[in-house]
Amino acid sequence: METTATPPSLKPEDGYELWLRYRLLPSHDQFKISQIVCNESSDPLLSAAVAELQRGLEAMLGHRPEFSPVVTQDHALLLQPSQVYPGALAHLTLNHEAFAYLPKRAEERQSHTISASSSRGVLYGAFWFLRQLQMGTAFPQTLTVSAPSYSLRMVNHWDNLNRTVERGYAGQSIWDWHKLPDYIDPRIIDYARANASIGINSVVLTNVNANSMVLRSDTIVKTRAIADVLRPYGIKVFLTSRFSAPEELGNLTTSDPRVPDVQQWWCKKVSEIYDQIPDFGGFLVKANSEGQPGPQSYGLSHAEGARVIADALAPFGGVLLWRAFVYDDQIPVDRAAQAYAEFKPLDGLFQENVFVQVKNGPIDFQPREPFSPLFGAVDETSLVMEVQATKEYLGFASHLAYLGTMWEEVLKTPTQQRPAELVLHTIKGVAGVSNIGSDRNWCGSHFDQSNWYALGRLSWDPTQEAREIANEWVSLTFGSDVTDPIVSIMMRSREAVVDYTGPLGLTHLMATGHHYGPGPWVNDLDRADWNPTYFHRANKDGIGFDRVASGTIQQYAAGWQILWGDPKTTPENLLLWFHHLPWSYELKSGRSVWEELVYRYSRGVAEVKAIRQEWSHLTSKVDPDRFTQVAEFLKIQEKEALWWRDASLAYWQSLNGLPYPEGFDPPQMPLEYYQGITHPFAPGNTHTG
Ligand code: GCW
């Protein structure tokens, strides 16, 4: 019971509760659920659903409903895990994760029903119901049927066994391998609840830059402890497997998949895992990329290499996710062309239980890229789209960037391979590189929670609008009285980052190693295609990568080739991605490329300033702790947006020698100043296994 006059929404919050805050509804006394009724009580997923409903309803309605196998009172919520409501028959019988909600009908004693063909469907229905209550002010009134679009809805942790997190900006890994399996941090249960609430059903626990120790017997026992906690929430556990594990762990002299001992090793290892974890999901593999071992070391293709592991998993129903983010020892003509070049010829050669996991863009989670040409280009390969919730290239945790808009942009792009086909139609799952860590607020910043949320919601239904998802998230996380101003901020946030880091389709301009801040001048790294100069190709005459000349554009359907083949028809937000243009080239605005760059970089800075201002008006509407942290992070973002702008413009200007257009300030410092900045403490740069 509240005893002070302070409105509950203004009590300090640390963000731990995420979007599951379950605050007392203003009109709570008008709503009643006295009983949760389910006649199947032994199923752990149902128990999890009931526990969550009791917890959420008690907090929101002010009374705790009793659990009972039969209806004994009015105002009951019926859970029907194997009683398919006839009006939703097709959906529910076809999809065991779907659920239907039937609102109260006046003539019935029982109030509401969540119906599904499995306990898993009921679990998702329970979270849905709680969400509706939390966002609204009344019980949902309409019959609702909801089925996930994809069967694989994944979080990929890039977590190392020593608890460092590659590209992690939220503290340590939440998996404490040292204390497992004996101690289970209760946080893991909350992690599972959060994932289940947004429909995530699979998690890869370990880094794709894999350590063979992940497969050691004692690690498997520890993994089992995690799997046991996640299972009641409908979540399967996956691990990353290192291609050279047979040598490193099994003491074999080779990991060549043609060698029978190697095949046997994989079979035995997989069977050991399934002994411990009968519903183990499978493996995620990064092979022949960035130093990871792989089949190409034995003269074999990715499909041939995948076979040995996929075959070992198949008898247990396990799946193999094989990443398409590859770049080999040869420096390609164009890095952006490589995944397609390697995987398109392998279409049809992967086993049935293999999914090829493709990053959303052809290069690497940049603030803006076109969609990967693999989407829509393969007919006989199952694809999963990999997106990155951790914002390696969008300012880490301290810059506010809502990625729902970015993912919506790629999911809804027409492939132009088949009529009406969008990228979202070409995939069977979505995997998001996690931004989750041991920080109290889980994600390193309050707003980064929205990216975890959007990942789940979009992988459940990729046709949803990013704005709708933002609306939901804000209303759940900050309250419905602030949705409009905060959603407005979120919807503009990613574009602001694009503007101040890489406008007009520029890409891969960041500093070395940690990737924090600008480094467009970097030109001294071991591989040409690690250098920003390789990607922007700027010189005194012009800027941009000519992907018509490189041939990369031919990886796309004819419609895109025509559109993107000509700078006049290329959307300006991808112009320098596809074309190398003179600095003086005139754009639709009438400005030259150089003037437009100055304009857009400056616009990005101005937008962050505006966002910061807008946030400052919310001081009385957001609790003081979260308000202050966001405000302080926005201050950092404004400072660093200006740093990005000034450093980038100073560099471009050193090449083209052009004057700054009138009305725009030149950079505050000379180029050398920006080139001298280093960030030895920037987090997340750990390639240890
Ligand atoms: O974006 C790059 C990151 C690497 C990462 C790699 C990948 C896990 O800088 O840290 O390695 O992508 O996706 O494999």
XYZ file of C-alpha atoms and ligand atoms in Angstrom:
703
model
C 0.000 0.000 0.000
C 1.211 3.471 -0.869
C 1.431 5.578 2.221
C 3.016 8.737 0.871
C 1.470 11.247 -1.479
C 4.154 10.650 -4.116
C 2.596 9.266 -7.264
C 3.868 5.684 -7.660
C 5.348 6.422 -11.060
C 7.791 8.856 -9.543
C 9.399 6.513 -7.083
C 13.006 5.992 -8.107
C 13.437 2.989 -10.370
C 16.599 1.208 -11.402
C 15.224 -0.444 -14.531
C 15.639 -4.002 -13.279
C 11.981 -4.814 -13.812
C 12.249 -4.023 -17.515
C 8.818 -3.892 -19.156
C 7.330 -6.208 -16.540
C 6.708 -3.537 -13.908
C 3.093 -4.485 -13.204
C 2.077 -1.257 -11.486
C -1.243 -0.981 -9.669
C -3.841 0.100 -12.228
C -5.524 3.399 -11.456
C -8.945 1.787 -11.788
C -7.902 -1.509 -10.220
C -10.897 -1.875 -7.957
C -13.197 -2.121 -10.956
C -11.510 -5.303 -12.120
C -11.516 -8.646 -10.550
C -9.985 -12.002 -11.243
C -10.471 -14.218 -8.254
C -9.362 -17.491 -9.740
C -6.979 -18.868 -12.300
C -8.371 -22.158 -13.457
C -6.499 -24.918 -15.188
C -7.125 -28.603 -14.904
C -3.607 -29.569 -15.993
C -1.320 -28.479 -13.238
C 1.791 -30.566 -13.518
C 3.207 -28.929 -16.647
C 6.117 -26.602 -15.761
C 5.203 -24.124 -18.503
C 1.703 -23.861 -17.110
C 3.063 -23.414 -13.622
C 5.256 -20.601 -14.930
C 2.217 -19.034 -16.616
C 0.122 -19.289 -13.469
C 2.897 -17.894 -11.289
C 3.351 -14.951 -13.622
C -0.375 -14.284 -13.767
C -0.627 -14.377 -9.994
C 2.312 -12.077 -9.613
C 1.150 -9.633 -12.292
C -2.523 -9.597 -11.368
C -1.834 -9.190 -7.685
C 0.377 -6.212 -8.416
C -1.949 -4.599 -10.948
C -5.355 -5.382 -9.466
C -4.448 -5.403 -5.828
C -5.648 -8.933 -5.101
C -4.067 -12.304 -5.651
C -6.119 -14.788 -7.635
C -6.180 -18.335 -6.342
C -5.160 -21.232 -8.469
C -7.675 -24.021 -8.851
C -8.255 -26.980 -11.159
C -11.995 -26.242 -11.327
C -14.157 -23.185 -11.477
C -15.558 -22.437 -8.056
C -16.030 -18.708 -8.218
C -17.046 -15.975 -10.583
C -14.378 -13.879 -12.256
C -12.149 -16.683 -13.300
C -9.410 -16.728 -15.870
C -9.481 -20.053 -17.658
C -6.304 -21.523 -19.076
C -6.962 -24.175 -21.703
C -3.735 -25.686 -22.963
C -5.314 -28.377 -25.043
C -8.738 -27.053 -25.708
C -8.674 -25.280 -28.960
C -11.263 -22.586 -29.314
C -13.193 -23.368 -32.514
C -13.012 -19.807 -33.823
C -9.232 -20.000 -33.807
C -8.913 -23.588 -34.841
C -6.660 -23.248 -37.850
C -4.100 -21.081 -36.130
C -3.942 -22.984 -32.916
C -3.770 -26.442 -34.311
C -1.181 -25.544 -36.899
C 1.041 -23.667 -34.526
C 1.726 -25.031 -31.078
C 3.042 -21.692 -29.906
C -0.118 -19.762 -30.808
C -2.833 -18.713 -28.395
C -6.336 -17.331 -28.474
C -7.910 -15.018 -25.976
C -11.644 -15.011 -25.463
C -13.001 -12.038 -23.608
C -15.621 -12.365 -20.969
C -19.051 -13.187 -22.246
C -21.882 -11.908 -20.170
C -23.720 -15.210 -19.999
C -20.727 -17.129 -18.687
C -19.613 -17.484 -15.122
C -16.009 -17.604 -16.032
C -14.591 -14.334 -17.129
C -11.830 -14.842 -19.624
C -10.143 -17.681 -21.421
C -6.679 -18.222 -22.809
C -6.849 -21.167 -25.148
C -4.003 -22.903 -26.996
C -2.958 -26.270 -28.286
C -0.034 -26.423 -25.858
C 1.122 -25.090 -22.525
C 3.630 -22.979 -24.390
C 0.796 -21.180 -26.175
C -0.846 -20.538 -22.819
C 2.401 -19.102 -21.455
C 2.582 -16.627 -24.333
C -1.111 -15.863 -23.907
C -0.574 -15.150 -20.216
C 2.172 -12.637 -20.933
C 0.032 -11.090 -23.650
C -2.883 -10.731 -21.255
C -0.735 -9.104 -18.594
C 0.690 -6.741 -21.191
C -2.750 -5.653 -22.340
C -3.779 -4.978 -18.767
C -0.625 -3.050 -18.034
C -0.970 -0.883 -21.108
C -4.656 -0.315 -20.865
C -7.129 0.376 -18.199
C -9.469 -2.553 -18.730
C -9.506 -6.215 -19.611
C -9.076 -6.765 -23.324
C -12.484 -6.796 -24.980
C -11.907 -8.501 -28.291
C -11.264 -12.033 -29.367
C -7.573 -12.214 -30.215
C -5.582 -14.912 -31.931
C -1.831 -14.620 -32.110
C 0.672 -16.954 -33.713
C 4.401 -16.377 -34.144
C 5.609 -15.948 -37.707
C 8.885 -17.739 -37.097
C 9.755 -20.839 -35.149
C 13.242 -19.555 -34.276
C 13.187 -16.406 -32.170
C 16.614 -16.122 -30.692
C 18.931 -14.183 -28.495
C 22.614 -14.755 -29.292
C 24.973 -13.989 -26.451
C 28.527 -13.157 -27.385
C 29.497 -14.138 -23.843
C 32.834 -15.678 -23.020
C 33.311 -18.300 -20.341
C 35.370 -15.833 -18.282
C 32.290 -13.570 -18.174
C 33.607 -10.915 -20.513
C 31.157 -10.098 -23.257
C 32.355 -9.360 -26.757
C 30.737 -6.088 -27.802
C 28.938 -6.039 -24.479
C 28.222 -2.689 -22.859
C 26.148 -3.836 -19.912
C 28.692 -5.279 -17.539
C 29.630 -8.917 -17.242
C 27.979 -11.964 -18.676
C 24.924 -13.067 -16.722
C 26.225 -16.664 -16.876
C 28.494 -17.243 -13.928
C 30.268 -20.380 -15.128
C 32.380 -20.501 -12.014
C 29.431 -20.846 -9.624
C 27.298 -22.971 -11.935
C 25.765 -25.498 -11.626
C 25.464 -25.177 -7.844
C 24.371 -21.598 -7.625
C 21.641 -20.229 -9.869
C 21.441 -16.487 -9.765
C 17.739 -15.563 -9.470
C 18.425 -13.064 -12.216
C 18.391 -15.979 -14.655
C 14.741 -16.588 -13.832
C 13.954 -12.942 -14.474
C 15.902 -13.164 -17.706
C 13.761 -16.121 -18.737
C 10.559 -14.295 -17.799
C 11.594 -11.284 -19.839
C 12.391 -13.392 -22.877
C 9.206 -15.428 -22.645
C 7.163 -12.264 -22.301
C 8.265 -11.180 -25.772
C 8.201 -14.611 -27.354
C 11.924 -15.436 -27.435
C 12.208 -19.234 -27.491
C 15.925 -19.906 -28.055
C 19.136 -18.575 -26.618
C 22.713 -19.181 -27.598
C 24.672 -18.871 -24.376
C 28.181 -18.417 -25.710
C 30.248 -16.301 -28.079
C 30.498 -17.182 -31.763
C 34.188 -16.526 -31.414
C 34.096 -19.829 -29.683
C 36.189 -21.553 -27.094
C 36.333 -25.352 -27.296
C 35.859 -25.448 -23.532
C 32.210 -24.662 -24.167
C 31.876 -28.327 -25.067
C 33.860 -29.711 -22.140
C 31.866 -32.129 -20.013
C 31.811 -29.911 -16.946
C 30.579 -26.951 -19.006
C 27.801 -29.146 -20.323
C 26.721 -29.913 -16.774
C 26.699 -26.191 -16.056
C 24.729 -25.580 -19.241
C 22.208 -28.110 -18.094
C 21.619 -26.035 -14.960
C 20.813 -23.014 -17.103
C 18.637 -25.065 -19.452
C 16.640 -26.330 -16.463
C 15.842 -22.767 -15.446
C 14.930 -21.607 -18.930
C 12.816 -24.633 -19.915
C 9.658 -23.699 -17.976
C 9.686 -20.458 -19.905
C 9.668 -22.234 -23.232
C 13.301 -21.438 -23.975
C 15.768 -23.826 -25.532
C 19.464 -23.532 -24.980
C 22.050 -23.548 -27.777
C 25.838 -23.410 -27.604
C 28.524 -22.264 -29.993
C 30.773 -25.030 -31.203
C 34.280 -24.511 -32.422
C 35.097 -26.363 -35.588
C 38.478 -27.407 -34.246
C 37.030 -28.820 -31.005
C 37.819 -32.448 -31.972
C 41.536 -31.569 -31.856
C 41.435 -29.086 -28.997
C 39.161 -31.050 -26.734
C 39.181 -34.565 -28.101
C 42.946 -34.827 -28.600
C 42.507 -35.907 -32.204
C 45.199 -34.994 -34.667
C 42.769 -33.340 -37.043
C 39.291 -31.846 -37.187
C 38.867 -32.787 -40.821
C 35.202 -33.763 -41.064
C 36.003 -36.564 -43.522
C 37.914 -38.462 -40.879
C 35.707 -41.088 -39.152
C 37.213 -40.340 -35.715
C 36.154 -36.729 -36.111
C 32.629 -37.721 -37.101
C 32.461 -40.042 -34.139
C 33.731 -37.367 -31.829
C 30.905 -35.026 -32.840
C 28.337 -37.817 -32.483
C 29.554 -38.726 -29.019
C 29.721 -35.131 -27.898
C 26.223 -34.396 -29.144
C 24.848 -37.495 -27.495
C 26.546 -36.511 -24.214
C 24.816 -33.136 -24.410
C 21.394 -34.657 -25.086
C 21.857 -36.995 -22.140
C 22.031 -33.925 -19.962
C 19.684 -31.634 -21.881
C 17.072 -33.635 -23.777
C 15.613 -30.549 -25.463
C 18.989 -28.983 -26.334
C 18.504 -26.642 -29.313
C 21.740 -27.185 -31.191
C 24.843 -25.235 -32.195
C 25.710 -21.904 -33.700
C 28.956 -21.904 -35.677
C 31.173 -19.144 -36.989
C 33.616 -20.804 -39.329
C 36.437 -19.521 -41.480
C 35.907 -15.972 -40.468
C 38.034 -13.601 -38.424
C 40.423 -16.338 -37.438
C 37.831 -18.950 -36.503
C 38.672 -22.437 -37.772
C 36.453 -24.009 -40.388
C 36.126 -26.495 -43.202
C 37.963 -24.344 -45.706
C 41.162 -25.167 -43.862
C 40.598 -28.708 -45.205
C 39.647 -27.574 -48.692
C 35.962 -28.118 -47.967
C 33.024 -25.793 -48.420
C 30.822 -24.443 -45.643
C 28.114 -26.935 -46.616
C 30.543 -29.842 -46.395
C 31.801 -28.631 -43.049
C 28.306 -28.120 -41.658
C 27.332 -31.664 -42.591
C 29.358 -33.421 -39.911
C 27.849 -31.381 -37.102
C 24.344 -31.321 -38.576
C 24.394 -35.096 -38.965
C 25.377 -35.544 -35.348
C 22.499 -33.292 -34.221
C 19.825 -34.658 -36.548
C 18.853 -37.837 -34.660
C 18.072 -35.716 -31.599
C 16.096 -33.085 -33.486
C 18.864 -30.514 -32.975
C 19.549 -27.747 -35.443
C 22.726 -26.154 -36.671
C 22.933 -22.431 -37.257
C 25.795 -21.735 -39.607
C 26.814 -18.116 -39.937
C 27.186 -16.434 -43.312
C 29.321 -13.670 -41.822
C 32.491 -14.939 -43.364
C 35.544 -13.419 -44.731
C 38.437 -15.540 -45.635
C 42.139 -14.921 -46.001
C 41.808 -13.481 -49.465
C 41.013 -9.807 -49.559
C 37.907 -9.570 -51.695
C 37.234 -6.974 -54.329
C 34.345 -5.961 -52.146
C 33.706 -7.218 -48.617
C 30.009 -6.509 -49.101
C 29.898 -9.172 -51.803
C 31.432 -11.977 -49.848
C 28.608 -13.692 -47.981
C 26.556 -14.003 -51.132
C 29.549 -15.111 -53.173
C 30.237 -17.932 -50.723
C 26.722 -19.063 -49.902
C 24.677 -18.604 -53.062
C 26.528 -21.446 -54.837
C 25.848 -23.681 -51.829
C 22.067 -23.349 -52.111
C 20.537 -26.790 -51.719
C 23.668 -28.370 -50.293
C 22.982 -27.905 -46.592
C 21.283 -30.610 -44.524
C 17.669 -30.079 -43.625
C 18.443 -29.173 -40.036
C 20.820 -26.374 -41.005
C 19.866 -22.706 -40.967
C 22.232 -20.239 -42.536
C 22.331 -17.179 -40.310
C 22.777 -13.990 -42.318
C 23.434 -10.520 -40.933
C 20.780 -8.004 -41.940
C 23.196 -6.081 -44.136
C 26.011 -7.267 -46.376
C 28.820 -5.791 -44.275
C 28.385 -5.676 -40.528
C 25.551 -4.171 -38.475
C 26.347 -0.668 -39.672
C 23.920 2.170 -38.844
C 22.509 1.835 -42.338
C 23.112 -0.820 -44.968
C 20.973 -2.188 -47.762
C 19.573 -5.642 -47.034
C 21.851 -8.621 -47.570
C 21.456 -9.907 -51.138
C 21.133 -13.440 -49.782
C 17.570 -12.710 -48.673
C 15.385 -13.904 -51.499
C 18.294 -15.297 -53.487
C 18.307 -18.873 -52.185
C 15.438 -21.302 -52.681
C 16.644 -24.360 -50.847
C 18.442 -22.938 -47.867
C 16.673 -21.979 -44.666
C 17.766 -18.538 -43.559
C 17.739 -16.804 -40.204
C 18.325 -13.068 -40.039
C 20.914 -11.897 -37.536
C 20.547 -8.398 -36.137
C 22.593 -6.731 -33.431
C 20.812 -5.391 -30.365
C 24.085 -4.445 -28.722
C 24.990 -1.220 -30.436
C 28.583 -1.828 -31.451
C 28.333 0.688 -34.277
C 25.632 2.948 -32.878
C 27.248 4.478 -29.847
C 27.318 1.571 -27.381
C 25.053 2.009 -24.345
C 25.393 5.737 -23.895
C 23.851 6.810 -27.220
C 20.102 6.540 -27.541
C 19.203 4.621 -30.703
C 16.005 2.639 -30.995
C 16.666 -0.090 -33.529
C 13.060 -1.106 -34.190
C 13.036 1.343 -37.083
C 16.221 -0.103 -38.554
C 15.000 -3.681 -38.367
C 11.604 -2.719 -39.746
C 13.354 -1.035 -42.662
C 15.190 -4.202 -43.625
C 12.369 -6.661 -42.888
C 9.938 -4.724 -45.031
C 12.206 -4.165 -48.010
C 10.958 -5.906 -51.157
C 13.525 -8.376 -52.417
C 12.233 -7.845 -55.988
C 13.045 -11.499 -56.602
C 9.383 -12.529 -56.538
C 6.214 -10.446 -56.690
C 5.315 -8.933 -53.334
C 8.132 -10.739 -51.557
C 9.587 -8.787 -48.660
C 12.763 -9.716 -46.820
C 10.616 -10.855 -43.905
C 9.111 -13.555 -46.112
C 12.485 -15.082 -46.916
C 13.540 -16.082 -43.407
C 12.572 -18.684 -40.845
C 13.830 -16.914 -37.784
C 15.467 -13.892 -36.262
C 18.555 -13.956 -34.038
C 19.549 -10.843 -32.126
C 23.033 -10.340 -30.749
C 22.329 -9.673 -27.097
C 22.788 -6.412 -25.257
C 22.163 -8.115 -21.932
C 24.608 -8.127 -19.060
C 24.995 -7.986 -15.312
C 24.194 -4.262 -15.074
C 21.260 -3.615 -12.799
C 19.229 -2.326 -15.751
C 20.326 -5.336 -17.855
C 21.252 -3.475 -21.039
C 23.640 -0.732 -19.943
C 21.040 1.962 -20.518
C 17.318 2.253 -19.990
C 16.628 2.850 -23.660
C 18.611 -0.148 -24.800
C 15.967 -2.313 -23.162
C 13.706 -1.231 -26.010
C 15.969 -3.040 -28.460
C 15.706 -6.315 -26.566
C 11.958 -5.781 -26.491
C 11.726 -4.955 -30.208
C 13.817 -7.999 -31.069
C 11.292 -10.299 -29.430
C 8.233 -8.540 -30.709
C 9.490 -8.380 -34.309
C 10.544 -11.992 -34.330
C 7.047 -12.906 -33.194
C 5.433 -10.752 -35.855
C 7.768 -9.016 -38.307
C 4.890 -7.135 -39.928
C 4.398 -5.014 -36.817
C 5.307 -1.376 -36.972
C 8.340 -0.159 -35.095
C 6.234 2.730 -33.848
C 3.640 0.395 -32.360
C 6.341 -1.585 -30.621
C 7.872 1.608 -29.272
C 4.431 2.652 -28.040
C 4.005 -0.599 -26.179
C 7.461 -0.503 -24.714
C 7.220 3.086 -23.481
C 3.819 2.548 -22.021
C 5.025 -0.541 -20.162
C 8.398 0.881 -19.167
C 7.684 4.534 -18.411
C 3.891 4.732 -18.320
C 1.240 5.659 -20.834
C 1.215 9.352 -20.009
C 4.635 9.804 -21.610
C 4.274 7.624 -24.686
C 3.900 10.426 -27.224
C 7.001 12.441 -26.380
C 9.192 9.379 -25.777
C 8.043 7.499 -28.857
C 8.753 10.607 -30.907
C 12.304 10.644 -29.541
C 12.793 6.944 -30.233
C 11.469 7.082 -33.768
C 14.025 9.748 -34.756
C 16.923 8.372 -32.787
C 18.493 5.896 -35.207
C 18.376 8.338 -38.106
C 20.159 10.892 -35.947
C 22.987 8.386 -35.382
C 23.166 7.707 -39.120
C 23.420 11.453 -39.738
C 26.203 12.161 -37.300
C 28.230 9.003 -37.987
C 27.780 8.135 -41.656
C 25.245 10.019 -43.767
C 24.435 9.406 -47.461
C 25.254 5.695 -47.228
C 28.793 6.048 -45.873
C 29.753 3.089 -43.757
C 32.381 1.441 -41.545
C 34.049 4.668 -40.462
C 34.707 3.839 -36.844
C 37.866 3.720 -34.770
C 39.922 0.555 -34.571
C 39.374 -2.340 -32.169
C 36.696 -1.115 -29.811
C 34.883 0.635 -32.689
C 34.030 3.624 -30.533
C 34.010 7.002 -32.205
C 35.181 8.173 -35.608
C 38.211 6.880 -37.488
C 37.561 7.545 -41.198
C 41.266 8.208 -41.705
C 42.392 4.761 -40.490
C 44.436 3.111 -43.203
C 47.096 1.029 -41.516
C 45.390 -2.182 -40.468
C 46.589 -5.634 -41.470
C 43.736 -6.310 -43.830
C 42.709 -3.727 -46.406
C 39.055 -4.450 -45.668
C 39.429 -3.539 -42.030
C 40.303 0.035 -42.948
C 37.637 2.719 -43.174
C 39.496 4.090 -46.213
C 38.689 0.824 -48.029
C 34.998 1.466 -47.467
C 34.687 5.172 -48.253
C 37.299 5.487 -51.017
C 37.452 9.232 -50.566
C 40.144 11.275 -52.280
C 40.479 14.811 -53.482
C 38.021 14.216 -56.308
C 35.194 12.323 -54.696
C 33.837 9.868 -52.181
C 31.939 6.559 -52.066
C 32.263 2.915 -53.090
C 31.384 2.138 -56.703
C 29.470 -1.108 -56.330
C 28.336 -0.988 -59.922
C 31.941 -1.298 -61.053
C 32.742 -3.882 -58.358
C 29.867 -6.012 -59.637
C 28.296 -6.321 -56.180
C 25.092 -4.753 -57.364
C 24.524 -7.782 -59.569
C 23.874 -9.860 -56.497
C 20.511 -8.113 -56.224
C 17.358 -8.615 -58.287
C 17.041 -6.757 -61.578
C 14.694 -4.148 -60.097
C 17.279 -3.128 -57.524
C 20.071 -3.191 -60.081
C 18.192 -0.671 -62.169
C 17.317 1.556 -59.230
C 20.653 1.387 -57.456
C 22.674 1.285 -60.662
C 22.180 4.964 -61.350
C 23.047 7.668 -58.820
C 20.061 9.655 -60.033
C 17.625 6.962 -58.897
C 19.536 5.619 -55.889
C 17.863 6.728 -52.652
C 20.154 9.324 -51.151
C 20.421 7.465 -47.871
C 22.412 4.779 -49.748
C 24.008 6.952 -52.405
C 27.652 6.630 -51.407
C 27.171 2.973 -50.573
C 26.612 2.267 -54.248
C 28.431 5.097 -56.002
C 31.672 6.982 -55.996
C 30.732 10.564 -56.781
C 32.541 13.847 -57.206
C 32.329 16.162 -54.202
C 30.542 18.606 -56.483
C 27.853 16.129 -57.598
C 24.483 17.830 -57.133
C 21.768 16.248 -55.030
C 18.016 16.745 -54.978
C 18.391 19.478 -52.397
C 20.512 21.467 -54.840
C 23.462 20.983 -52.501
C 26.667 19.280 -53.613
C 27.757 16.005 -52.006
C 30.170 17.946 -49.819
C 27.548 20.500 -48.791
C 25.017 17.773 -48.137
C 27.454 15.909 -45.937
C 28.069 19.028 -43.871
C 24.326 19.572 -43.729
C 23.510 16.039 -42.626
C 26.290 15.668 -40.062
C 25.103 18.956 -38.570
C 21.484 17.834 -38.692
C 22.409 14.750 -36.671
C 24.000 16.884 -33.968
C 20.999 19.223 -33.952
C 18.631 16.299 -33.601
C 20.447 14.978 -30.545
C 20.332 18.472 -29.065
C 16.579 18.573 -29.718
C 16.071 15.130 -28.220
C 17.971 16.185 -25.147
C 15.782 19.240 -24.796
C 12.634 17.184 -25.197
C 13.793 14.759 -22.575
C 14.444 17.620 -20.156
C 10.737 18.471 -20.295
C 9.882 15.074 -18.870
C 11.503 15.762 -15.555
C 8.258 15.606 -13.604
C 6.931 12.632 -15.569
C 9.727 10.095 -15.241
C 11.102 8.834 -11.944
C 14.206 10.745 -10.868
C 16.750 7.935 -11.199
C 15.930 6.854 -14.698
C 15.322 10.453 -15.745
C 18.767 11.504 -14.587
C 20.649 8.636 -16.134
C 18.994 9.176 -19.502
C 19.632 12.923 -19.268
C 23.297 12.340 -18.529
C 23.708 9.843 -21.321
C 22.068 12.293 -23.731
C 24.645 14.849 -22.673
C 27.377 12.383 -23.594
C 25.620 11.677 -26.867
C 25.388 15.332 -27.786
C 29.071 15.848 -27.060
C 30.015 12.772 -29.051
C 27.701 13.524 -31.961
C 29.594 16.768 -32.321
C 32.865 14.874 -32.047
C 31.785 12.522 -34.850
C 30.689 15.429 -37.026
C 33.746 17.540 -36.489
C 36.259 14.718 -36.788
C 34.631 13.403 -39.958
C 34.298 16.797 -41.608
C 37.860 17.735 -40.692
C 39.034 14.576 -42.411
C 36.871 14.900 -45.529
C 37.924 18.519 -45.817
C 41.583 17.570 -45.580
C 41.023 15.515 -48.734
C 38.834 17.819 -50.776
C 40.132 21.214 -49.625
C 36.659 22.712 -50.066
C 35.356 25.579 -47.955
C 32.644 24.946 -45.358
C 29.282 26.015 -46.688
C 27.927 29.241 -45.325
C 25.950 28.976 -42.125
C 27.790 25.893 -40.848
C 30.498 25.982 -38.242
C 33.817 24.420 -39.173
C 35.130 21.731 -36.807
C 36.191 23.115 -33.466
C 39.640 21.512 -33.600
C 42.164 20.575 -36.289
C 42.110 17.052 -37.751
C 45.239 16.015 -35.821
C 43.417 16.577 -32.577
C 40.713 14.089 -33.514
C 43.254 11.644 -34.855
C 45.039 11.744 -31.537
C 42.033 10.748 -29.441
C 42.248 7.256 -27.986
C 39.829 5.263 -25.852
C 41.815 2.680 -23.937
C 38.867 1.976 -21.634
C 36.146 1.546 -24.217
C 34.363 -1.671 -23.282
C 33.427 -4.686 -25.283
C 36.555 -5.304 -27.293
C 37.375 -8.810 -26.270
C 38.258 -11.505 -28.685
C 39.258 -13.964 -25.993
C 37.477 -17.267 -26.272
O 31.002 -6.899 -35.981
C 32.014 -7.824 -35.834
C 32.490 -7.643 -34.435
C 33.156 -8.880 -33.875
C 32.212 -10.044 -34.068
C 31.954 -10.236 -35.548
C 30.987 -11.371 -35.841
C 31.856 -11.952 -32.671
O 33.352 -6.540 -34.381
O 33.413 -8.636 -32.513
O 32.708 -11.225 -33.503
O 31.385 -9.054 -36.062
O 29.817 -11.071 -36.061
O 31.386 -12.507 -35.859
